[in-house]
Amino acid sequence: MSANLSALFYLISGILFILALRGLSSPETSRRGNYFGIAGMAISIIVTFLSVGNFGSGFIYVLIFLVIGGSVGAFIAFRIPMTAMPELVAGFHSLVGLAAVFVAISAFLKPEAFNLGVVGNIKLASLIEMSLGAAIGAITFSGSIIAFLKLRGIMSGAPITFKGQHLINLILGLSILCLIYYLCSSQSTNIFWSIILISFLVGVLLIIPIGGADMPVVISMLNSYSGWAAAGIGFTLENTALIITGALVGSSGAILSYIMCKGMNRSFFNVILGGWGASDQTKTENNKEQKPVKNGNADDAAFLMKNASSVIIVPGYGMAVAQAQHALREMVDALKKNGVKVSYAIHPVAGRMPGHMNVLLAEANVPYDEVFELEEINNDFANCDVAYVIGANDVTNPIAKSDPQSPIYGMPVLDVEKSKSVLFVKRSLSPGYAGIDNDLFYRDNTLMLFADAKKMTEEIVKSL
Amino acid sequence: MEIDPFIFRLSIFILSIFVGYYVVWSVTPSLHTPLMSVTNAISSVIIVGAIIAALAGSSNNIFEISNIFGFLAIILAAVNIFGGFLVTQRMLQMYKKKKK
């Protein structure tokens, strides 16, 4: 196949990938969008086979490895529980990053296969592109591994900080740039390997200071990185499909990071530099447990909700941890039978990744037109009888609106306190991730339900 | 004077960033998780480079070090392609409208 013809096919793939993302503008068109994406991928792979034109024994091995990788991927995709989506996505990002590193290494060791010159005399532009691709890929890989370990709970979600951390990152970052400069003049293999090794280290150091609840930003950021790495390799290979995809993924991840940061009213750098809330924890420790709280049980909650005319449910990460989404749906079904109007309110940073709560509710067969975003539903709390807060905390804290001293001041929050009564399912009075006390616990219209989210919801279903 | 082909690729790249920007802003927030898994799947089109790397060189020695890196990259990218698209499909199947 001629280079021009294959380039046109790669362009078609690129367009199909754009349509795949475009489909996600509504759930109805999204499934078709996914097929566009699959078609684009199939075209890219077939065209590559045809343009390489080598159908010898190597081709058989390629197919075998494709099938091995594909089966592993398919197996994971079917088996993974929806609550584990954040770590799955982090894990997948690490694979893209590592694949980018491997392709870059391969191109560096055998540039003539990619028309980039010969060993020891690789074209300058290609050298810069492949080393940038490899560096970003390596950062994506090791950073995603850390994110994966934190999300999976293998590594503590607490931020790991030490003195001079940011200075070390800065020095390492600059040294990568210097090494790329030297690589261009020396073409030395050792320098190429050092760039990759240092980038692995940077990836680790970049993610360890970031705490568990900031993971939505981290995952989005790594998503973006994996895109830029792909684009870097795309420039090296002069491949349009890869360049277009890299740009799409890179900007997609960047936008998601922006939305997540805005959902917390924090700047991107504030999140990346990490260590939020660690210092405030001790301060609030002193004055809690002294204020009176109203303590309720499942029967009280069932009574309140059964007699309400409208209920808004506010899910958070605690619902995911307790796997309470199915019990919650049963509770809502029972309420609906009693003629109660129920809707769900989702905060942008609820959960550990963008859209995390929506997927869990969809899994529990909650129709998506009952689920609303913060701006859509926030005014409805004033007219609602009961707000049922399950596993959320900081995103409901009214202090974000009233106290400029608070670390979460200015963060958009759900106005649950405006509803006639608030039911707060929580295991204890401990503060949330931000390390600050939630004033809502002590309000007159709040009833605390101290229990595991799933158990409490199941008990409420029983007494309904 | 002739224009360097690099400039054309750069143009494609920058225009694609703009396309990505507008397309992603139009994605409904409730589908942000499938968005991440599908972007993850499509970025595995890097398999194109892996295939070229794996098949490079003479056919009597297909396990040179550069080929091996190519084969490894194929496995990683294949996990992502199949895993990414299938898990996206699985999630999208769950989004249903209210039965009326």
XYZ file of C-alpha atoms in Angstrom:
564
model
C 0.000 0.000 0.000
C 1.415 3.393 -0.933
C 2.364 5.821 1.798
C -0.148 8.385 0.553
C -3.036 5.947 0.542
C -2.265 4.701 4.028
C -1.972 8.299 5.240
C -5.507 8.904 3.963
C -6.757 5.855 5.828
C -5.061 7.041 9.004
C -6.899 10.344 8.547
C -10.185 8.434 8.334
C -9.285 6.652 11.585
C -8.604 9.993 13.195
C -12.021 11.294 12.117
C -13.715 8.160 13.461
C -12.004 8.763 16.819
C -13.342 12.329 16.871
C -16.837 10.944 16.186
C -16.346 8.422 19.015
C -15.872 11.256 21.485
C -18.637 13.305 19.885
C -21.054 10.439 20.522
C -20.585 10.839 24.252
C -22.565 14.078 24.235
C -25.625 11.999 25.118
C -26.181 8.428 26.317
C -28.323 7.613 23.250
C -25.559 8.374 20.748
C -22.724 7.085 22.923
C -22.985 3.436 21.972
C -22.761 4.269 18.273
C -19.788 6.485 19.100
C -18.009 3.538 20.652
C -18.480 1.541 17.428
C -16.916 4.415 15.484
C -13.933 4.173 17.790
C -13.631 0.425 17.261
C -13.889 0.884 13.480
C -11.167 3.547 13.558
C -8.901 1.235 15.501
C -9.525 -1.684 13.127
C -8.739 0.485 10.089
C -5.502 1.707 11.653
C -4.291 -1.795 12.452
C -5.196 -3.300 9.065
C -3.657 -0.407 7.149
C -0.453 -0.768 9.150
C -0.219 -4.452 8.273
C -0.789 -3.712 4.596
C 1.708 -0.871 4.434
C 4.446 -2.845 6.222
C 3.621 -5.686 3.834
C 5.662 -8.229 5.764
C 3.486 -11.320 6.141
C 6.277 -13.714 7.131
C 6.720 -15.499 10.414
C 6.852 -12.137 12.225
C 3.260 -11.473 11.204
C 2.121 -14.686 12.885
C 3.844 -13.645 16.093
C 2.198 -10.213 15.925
C -1.202 -11.878 15.647
C -0.412 -14.217 18.534
C 0.626 -11.329 20.777
C -2.435 -9.359 19.697
C -4.672 -12.244 20.699
C -2.875 -12.718 24.027
C -3.137 -9.028 24.931
C -6.675 -8.817 23.585
C -7.876 -11.779 25.640
C -6.342 -10.375 28.794
C -7.998 -7.023 28.099
C -11.377 -8.598 27.315
C -11.189 -10.772 30.421
C -10.490 -7.735 32.614
C -13.220 -5.690 30.921
C -15.898 -8.294 31.617
C -14.823 -9.186 35.125
C -14.065 -5.791 36.643
C -16.674 -4.536 39.145
C -17.910 -1.019 38.409
C -16.681 0.209 41.796
C -13.137 -0.572 40.636
C -13.320 1.662 37.535
C -10.905 4.315 38.893
C -8.071 1.854 39.435
C -8.825 0.106 36.148
C -8.498 3.366 34.239
C -5.290 4.207 36.130
C -3.932 0.769 35.275
C -4.817 1.187 31.600
C -3.085 4.569 31.504
C 0.080 2.960 32.764
C -0.044 0.482 29.863
C -0.368 3.244 27.262
C 2.568 5.049 28.873
C 4.743 1.945 28.864
C 3.777 1.081 25.286
C 4.867 4.593 24.244
C 8.206 4.057 25.997
C 8.726 0.691 24.264
C 7.903 2.065 20.823
C 10.286 4.961 21.399
C 13.062 2.581 22.495
C 12.469 0.446 19.463
C 12.587 3.478 17.167
C 15.799 4.619 18.809
C 17.460 1.219 18.424
C 16.304 0.679 14.858
C 15.572 4.070 13.288
C 15.824 2.790 9.720
C 12.586 0.791 10.177
C 10.765 4.086 10.721
C 12.681 6.136 8.109
C 14.307 8.236 10.810
C 17.938 7.858 9.713
C 20.442 5.320 10.968
C 21.783 4.442 14.418
C 24.099 7.206 15.613
C 22.680 9.606 13.052
C 18.976 9.943 13.752
C 17.217 13.019 12.397
C 17.296 15.820 14.955
C 13.541 16.459 14.986
C 12.782 12.746 15.358
C 15.216 12.465 18.219
C 13.525 15.305 20.103
C 10.049 13.892 19.389
C 10.888 10.352 20.435
C 12.716 11.363 23.599
C 9.849 13.650 24.626
C 7.370 10.855 23.840
C 9.440 8.396 25.861
C 9.829 10.806 28.803
C 6.112 11.646 29.000
C 5.245 7.980 28.489
C 7.547 6.975 31.350
C 6.066 9.613 33.665
C 2.568 8.409 32.725
C 3.572 4.812 33.439
C 5.103 5.209 36.879
C 2.633 7.920 37.924
C -0.313 5.723 36.965
C 1.180 2.779 38.835
C 1.301 4.897 42.010
C -2.248 6.151 41.391
C -3.349 2.551 40.858
C -1.719 1.392 44.116
C -3.328 4.251 46.040
C -6.786 3.665 44.557
C -6.548 -0.072 45.086
C -5.630 0.552 48.732
C -2.324 -1.336 48.399
C -0.603 1.933 49.181
C -1.999 4.387 51.728
C -4.003 7.198 50.177
C -2.385 9.674 52.551
C -0.094 12.220 50.899
C 3.606 11.398 51.226
C 5.524 14.624 51.580
C 9.094 15.430 52.523
C 11.252 18.491 52.642
C 12.591 19.787 49.346
C 10.198 17.602 47.366
C 9.259 20.265 44.851
C 12.880 21.332 44.441
C 13.887 17.740 43.619
C 11.071 17.447 41.080
C 12.145 20.708 39.499
C 15.792 19.620 39.284
C 14.828 16.234 37.820
C 12.516 17.905 35.296
C 15.239 20.288 34.178
C 17.786 17.493 33.988
C 15.502 15.591 31.588
C 15.465 18.649 29.322
C 19.268 18.993 29.546
C 19.722 15.311 28.754
C 17.475 15.610 25.705
C 19.684 18.498 24.568
C 22.827 16.380 25.016
C 21.168 13.423 23.356
C 20.688 15.517 20.237
C 24.376 16.341 19.983
C 25.821 13.008 21.135
C 23.178 10.443 20.016
C 24.387 8.427 23.010
C 22.381 5.358 24.005
C 23.249 5.809 27.664
C 21.742 9.270 27.735
C 18.577 7.928 26.133
C 18.261 5.285 28.860
C 18.950 7.871 31.579
C 16.126 10.067 30.271
C 13.720 7.154 30.599
C 14.938 6.186 34.075
C 14.729 9.733 35.426
C 11.247 10.089 33.935
C 10.113 6.948 35.758
C 11.367 8.526 38.977
C 9.612 11.840 38.242
C 6.324 10.002 37.711
C 6.564 8.413 41.154
C 7.591 11.628 42.909
C 4.855 13.587 41.155
C 2.005 11.411 42.409
C 3.060 10.349 45.942
C 2.307 13.763 47.553
C -1.261 13.779 46.212
C -3.952 12.493 48.555
C -6.734 10.006 47.900
C -9.615 12.429 47.370
C -7.595 14.397 44.812
C -7.465 11.305 42.643
C -10.079 12.635 40.176
C -7.567 15.326 39.200
C -4.660 12.875 39.101
C -6.459 10.383 36.877
C -7.562 13.125 34.492
C -4.037 14.524 34.418
C -2.502 11.126 33.652
C -5.146 10.666 30.962
C -3.922 13.884 29.436
C -0.253 12.810 29.698
C -0.928 9.524 27.969
C -2.362 11.568 25.096
C 0.681 13.836 24.823
C 2.970 10.798 24.912
C 0.996 9.245 22.051
C 1.201 12.509 20.104
C 4.983 12.624 20.609
C 5.298 9.139 19.166
C 2.864 10.131 16.411
C 5.222 12.913 15.327
C 8.134 10.475 15.349
C 6.262 7.963 13.203
C 4.730 10.719 11.048
C 1.364 9.071 11.649
C -1.762 11.226 11.373
C -4.061 8.890 13.313
C -1.695 8.933 16.256
C -1.192 12.708 16.153
C -4.946 13.389 16.017
C -5.661 10.880 18.791
C -2.874 12.211 20.971
C -4.223 15.744 20.649
C -7.803 14.615 21.387
C -6.838 12.592 24.446
C -4.436 15.236 25.667
C -7.040 17.976 25.549
C -9.745 15.692 26.929
C -7.668 14.894 30.014
C -6.740 18.537 30.449
C -10.394 19.637 30.345
C -11.392 16.961 32.850
C -8.596 18.085 35.198
C -9.852 21.634 34.866
C -13.455 20.622 35.642
C -12.301 18.623 38.677
C -10.157 21.476 40.002
C -13.051 23.866 39.557
C -15.278 21.444 41.467
C -12.914 21.884 44.406
C -12.203 25.574 43.829
C -8.482 24.848 43.756
C -5.864 25.652 41.198
C -4.237 22.851 39.270
C -0.864 23.609 40.846
C -2.349 23.567 44.317
C -3.527 19.997 43.717
C -0.317 18.834 42.062
C 1.866 20.277 44.788
C -0.223 18.180 47.134
C -0.485 17.833 50.888
C -3.913 19.406 51.338
C -5.641 19.072 54.677
C -2.782 17.284 56.397
C -2.054 20.289 58.599
C -5.671 21.124 59.427
C -6.483 17.713 60.817
C -5.059 18.412 64.284
C -6.833 21.721 64.619
C -10.341 20.325 64.376
C -9.542 17.329 66.551
C -9.912 19.440 69.718
C -13.368 20.903 69.506
C -15.344 18.022 68.082
C -17.556 15.476 69.863
C -18.655 18.247 72.268
C -21.512 19.666 70.261
C -24.767 17.700 70.481
C -25.909 15.717 67.479
C -29.252 14.128 66.785
C -28.830 10.434 66.404
C -31.414 8.403 64.520
C -32.057 4.864 63.363
C -33.429 3.217 60.235
C -37.054 3.413 61.416
C -36.822 7.182 61.941
C -35.316 7.589 58.496
C -37.942 5.388 56.862
C -40.722 7.307 58.600
C -39.321 10.674 57.510
C -38.875 9.686 53.897
C -42.157 7.811 53.544
C -44.055 10.918 54.578
C -42.028 13.256 52.395
C -43.214 14.387 49.019
C -39.742 14.801 47.551
C -36.363 13.301 48.446
C -32.948 14.143 46.996
C -30.170 11.610 47.313
C -26.568 12.813 47.582
C -24.130 9.954 46.962
C -20.390 10.143 47.577
C -17.310 7.986 47.676
C -18.588 6.216 50.818
C -21.410 4.730 48.737
C -18.848 3.239 46.346
C -16.761 1.832 49.192
C -19.788 0.226 50.829
C -21.147 -0.938 47.425
C -24.463 0.519 48.517
C -25.771 1.519 45.068
C -28.073 -1.507 44.636
C -29.539 -1.201 48.140
C -30.024 2.480 47.448
C -31.984 1.744 44.274
C -34.226 -0.666 46.214
C -34.862 2.034 48.780
C -35.778 4.498 46.051
C -38.124 1.958 44.418
C -39.908 1.481 47.747
C -40.200 5.241 48.184
C -41.577 5.676 44.691
C -44.275 3.130 45.444
C -45.293 5.421 48.291
C -45.600 8.284 45.814
C -42.396 10.076 46.828
C -40.565 12.001 44.125
C -36.868 11.040 44.176
C -33.892 12.497 42.364
C -30.121 12.210 42.706
C -27.643 15.082 43.063
C -24.059 14.521 41.937
C -21.207 16.802 42.884
C -18.490 17.085 40.185
C -15.801 15.623 42.463
C -17.933 12.978 44.185
C -16.004 9.706 44.062
C -12.512 9.002 42.856
C -12.811 9.821 39.160
C -14.935 12.062 36.928
C -18.426 10.616 36.530
C -17.764 7.824 39.040
C -21.146 8.140 40.800
C -23.077 8.224 37.531
C -21.617 4.900 36.441
C -22.407 3.258 39.770
C -25.998 4.504 39.694
C -26.351 3.366 36.084
C -25.076 -0.051 37.152
C -27.824 -0.200 39.770
C -30.360 0.506 36.999
C -31.052 4.064 38.037
C -32.385 5.850 34.926
C -29.971 8.615 33.958
C -32.752 11.190 33.678
C -33.243 11.013 37.450
C -29.607 11.939 38.051
C -28.666 15.610 38.087
C -25.471 17.658 38.190
C -24.856 20.260 40.871
C -25.982 23.315 38.896
C -29.124 21.582 37.661
C -30.431 20.556 41.047
C -28.972 22.880 43.656
C -32.018 25.174 43.738
C -34.327 22.234 44.344
C -33.002 21.541 47.838
C -35.005 24.491 49.179
C -38.242 22.771 48.089
C -37.295 19.267 49.091
C -38.404 17.517 52.260
C -35.526 15.127 52.854
C -31.924 15.076 51.634
C -30.385 11.631 52.020
C -26.590 12.049 52.141
C -24.902 8.716 51.659
C -21.117 8.585 51.756
C -20.573 12.252 50.912
C -19.212 14.829 53.328
C -17.050 17.774 52.249
C -19.177 18.447 49.172
C -22.139 19.259 51.426
C -20.307 21.392 53.975
C -21.989 24.814 54.233
C -18.771 26.259 55.659
C -17.517 26.534 52.067
C -20.038 29.345 51.627
C -19.595 31.156 54.913
C -16.053 30.970 56.296
C -13.274 32.545 54.212
C -10.721 30.971 56.598
C -11.787 27.456 55.707
C -9.585 25.536 53.273
C -12.629 24.646 51.198
C -14.008 28.204 51.089
C -15.402 28.985 47.650
C -15.779 25.364 46.638
C -19.178 24.799 45.036
C -21.249 22.695 47.461
C -24.650 21.056 47.378
C -27.114 23.120 49.450
C -28.439 20.127 51.388
C -28.966 22.204 54.535
C -31.811 24.057 52.790
C -34.002 20.974 52.674
C -36.484 20.490 55.526
C -34.518 17.631 57.018
C -31.183 16.027 56.275
C -30.392 12.365 56.805
C -26.664 11.831 57.018
C -25.437 8.237 56.678
C -21.930 8.085 58.056
C -19.904 5.723 60.144
C -18.661 8.352 62.604
C -18.373 12.084 63.112
C -14.846 12.093 61.712
C -14.058 14.904 59.319
C -13.856 14.255 55.583
C -10.830 14.359 53.374
C -10.340 18.102 53.743
C -9.856 17.495 57.466
C -12.521 19.966 58.519
C -15.575 19.483 60.647
C -18.925 19.526 58.896
C -21.240 22.009 60.576
C -24.155 20.163 59.057
C -23.829 17.327 61.612
C -24.930 19.619 64.430
C -27.860 21.374 62.796
C -31.383 20.955 64.180
C -32.740 19.599 60.936
C -30.005 16.970 60.608
C -30.461 13.393 61.723
C -27.262 11.371 61.845
C -27.502 7.705 60.930
C -24.317 6.120 62.225
C -23.789 2.934 60.230
C -22.255 1.426 57.160
C -23.961 2.973 54.126
C -25.119 -0.346 52.710
C -26.391 -1.817 56.012
C -28.290 1.324 56.919
C -29.906 1.558 53.496
C -30.932 -2.107 53.632
C -32.456 -1.597 57.077
C -34.421 1.379 55.806
C -35.714 -0.755 52.940
C -36.921 -3.307 55.495
C -38.777 -0.794 57.625
C -40.367 0.767 54.559
C 10.639 27.618 -0.794
C 9.217 24.299 0.215
C 7.356 23.806 3.453
C 8.731 21.207 5.852
C 6.218 18.322 6.257
C 6.679 18.756 9.990
C 4.739 22.016 9.736
C 1.792 20.133 8.220
C 1.839 17.616 11.053
C 2.066 20.422 13.567
C -0.984 22.045 11.928
C -2.937 18.784 12.182
C -1.889 18.476 15.806
C -2.912 21.984 16.818
C -6.197 21.871 14.919
C -6.951 18.520 16.587
C -6.384 20.072 19.999
C -9.047 22.640 19.128
C -11.413 19.951 17.849
C -10.776 17.967 21.042
C -11.442 21.030 23.158
C -14.884 21.674 21.681
C -15.873 18.029 21.416
C -14.932 17.227 25.011
C -16.781 20.240 26.408
C -19.909 18.903 24.759
C -19.596 15.556 26.561
C -22.270 15.251 29.219
C -20.755 15.063 32.743
C -22.580 11.826 33.501
C -20.477 10.141 30.789
C -17.102 11.356 32.022
C -16.037 7.888 33.162
C -16.776 6.273 29.770
C -14.992 9.266 28.219
C -11.849 8.356 30.129
C -12.026 4.693 29.237
C -12.667 5.365 25.551
C -9.890 7.969 25.265
C -7.690 5.387 26.874
C -8.695 2.844 24.262
C -8.149 5.140 21.288
C -4.764 6.348 22.532
C -3.684 2.727 22.177
C -3.598 3.366 18.425
C 0.071 3.603 19.359
C -0.069 -0.098 18.466
C 0.588 1.127 14.915
C 4.129 2.012 15.962
C 4.449 -1.242 17.863
C 3.525 -3.285 14.788
C 6.057 -1.441 12.629
C 8.708 -2.001 15.295
C 7.875 -5.691 15.657
C 7.964 -6.387 11.921
C 11.096 -4.368 11.182
C 14.222 -5.972 9.798
C 14.917 -9.253 8.100
C 12.433 -12.088 8.469
C 15.037 -14.683 9.492
C 15.795 -12.881 12.721
C 12.567 -11.523 14.087
C 13.671 -11.454 17.720
C 16.211 -8.689 17.696
C 16.044 -6.453 20.739
C 14.120 -3.711 18.893
C 11.566 -6.267 17.673
C 11.105 -7.566 21.190
C 10.226 -4.094 22.447
C 7.751 -3.915 19.583
C 6.146 -7.211 20.569
C 5.918 -6.137 24.213
C 4.270 -2.880 23.163
C 1.783 -4.851 21.052
C 0.709 -6.878 24.084
C 0.289 -3.765 26.248
C -1.609 -1.851 23.581
C -3.816 -4.865 22.790
C -4.818 -5.197 26.461
C -5.821 -1.550 26.334
C -7.659 -1.662 23.030
C -9.832 -4.643 23.891
C -10.134 -3.783 27.579
C -10.855 -0.111 26.895
C -13.500 -0.508 24.198
C -15.238 -3.444 25.892
C -15.426 -1.855 29.322
C -16.736 1.335 27.697
C -19.368 -0.688 25.882
C -20.301 -2.431 29.131
C -20.726 0.884 30.905
C -22.703 2.511 28.101
C -25.139 -0.431 28.026
C -26.083 0.418 31.602
C -27.202 3.984 30.906
C -30.954 3.676 30.485
C -33.821 6.075 30.367
C -36.762 5.975 32.716
C -39.384 3.425 31.653
C -42.560 5.275 30.934
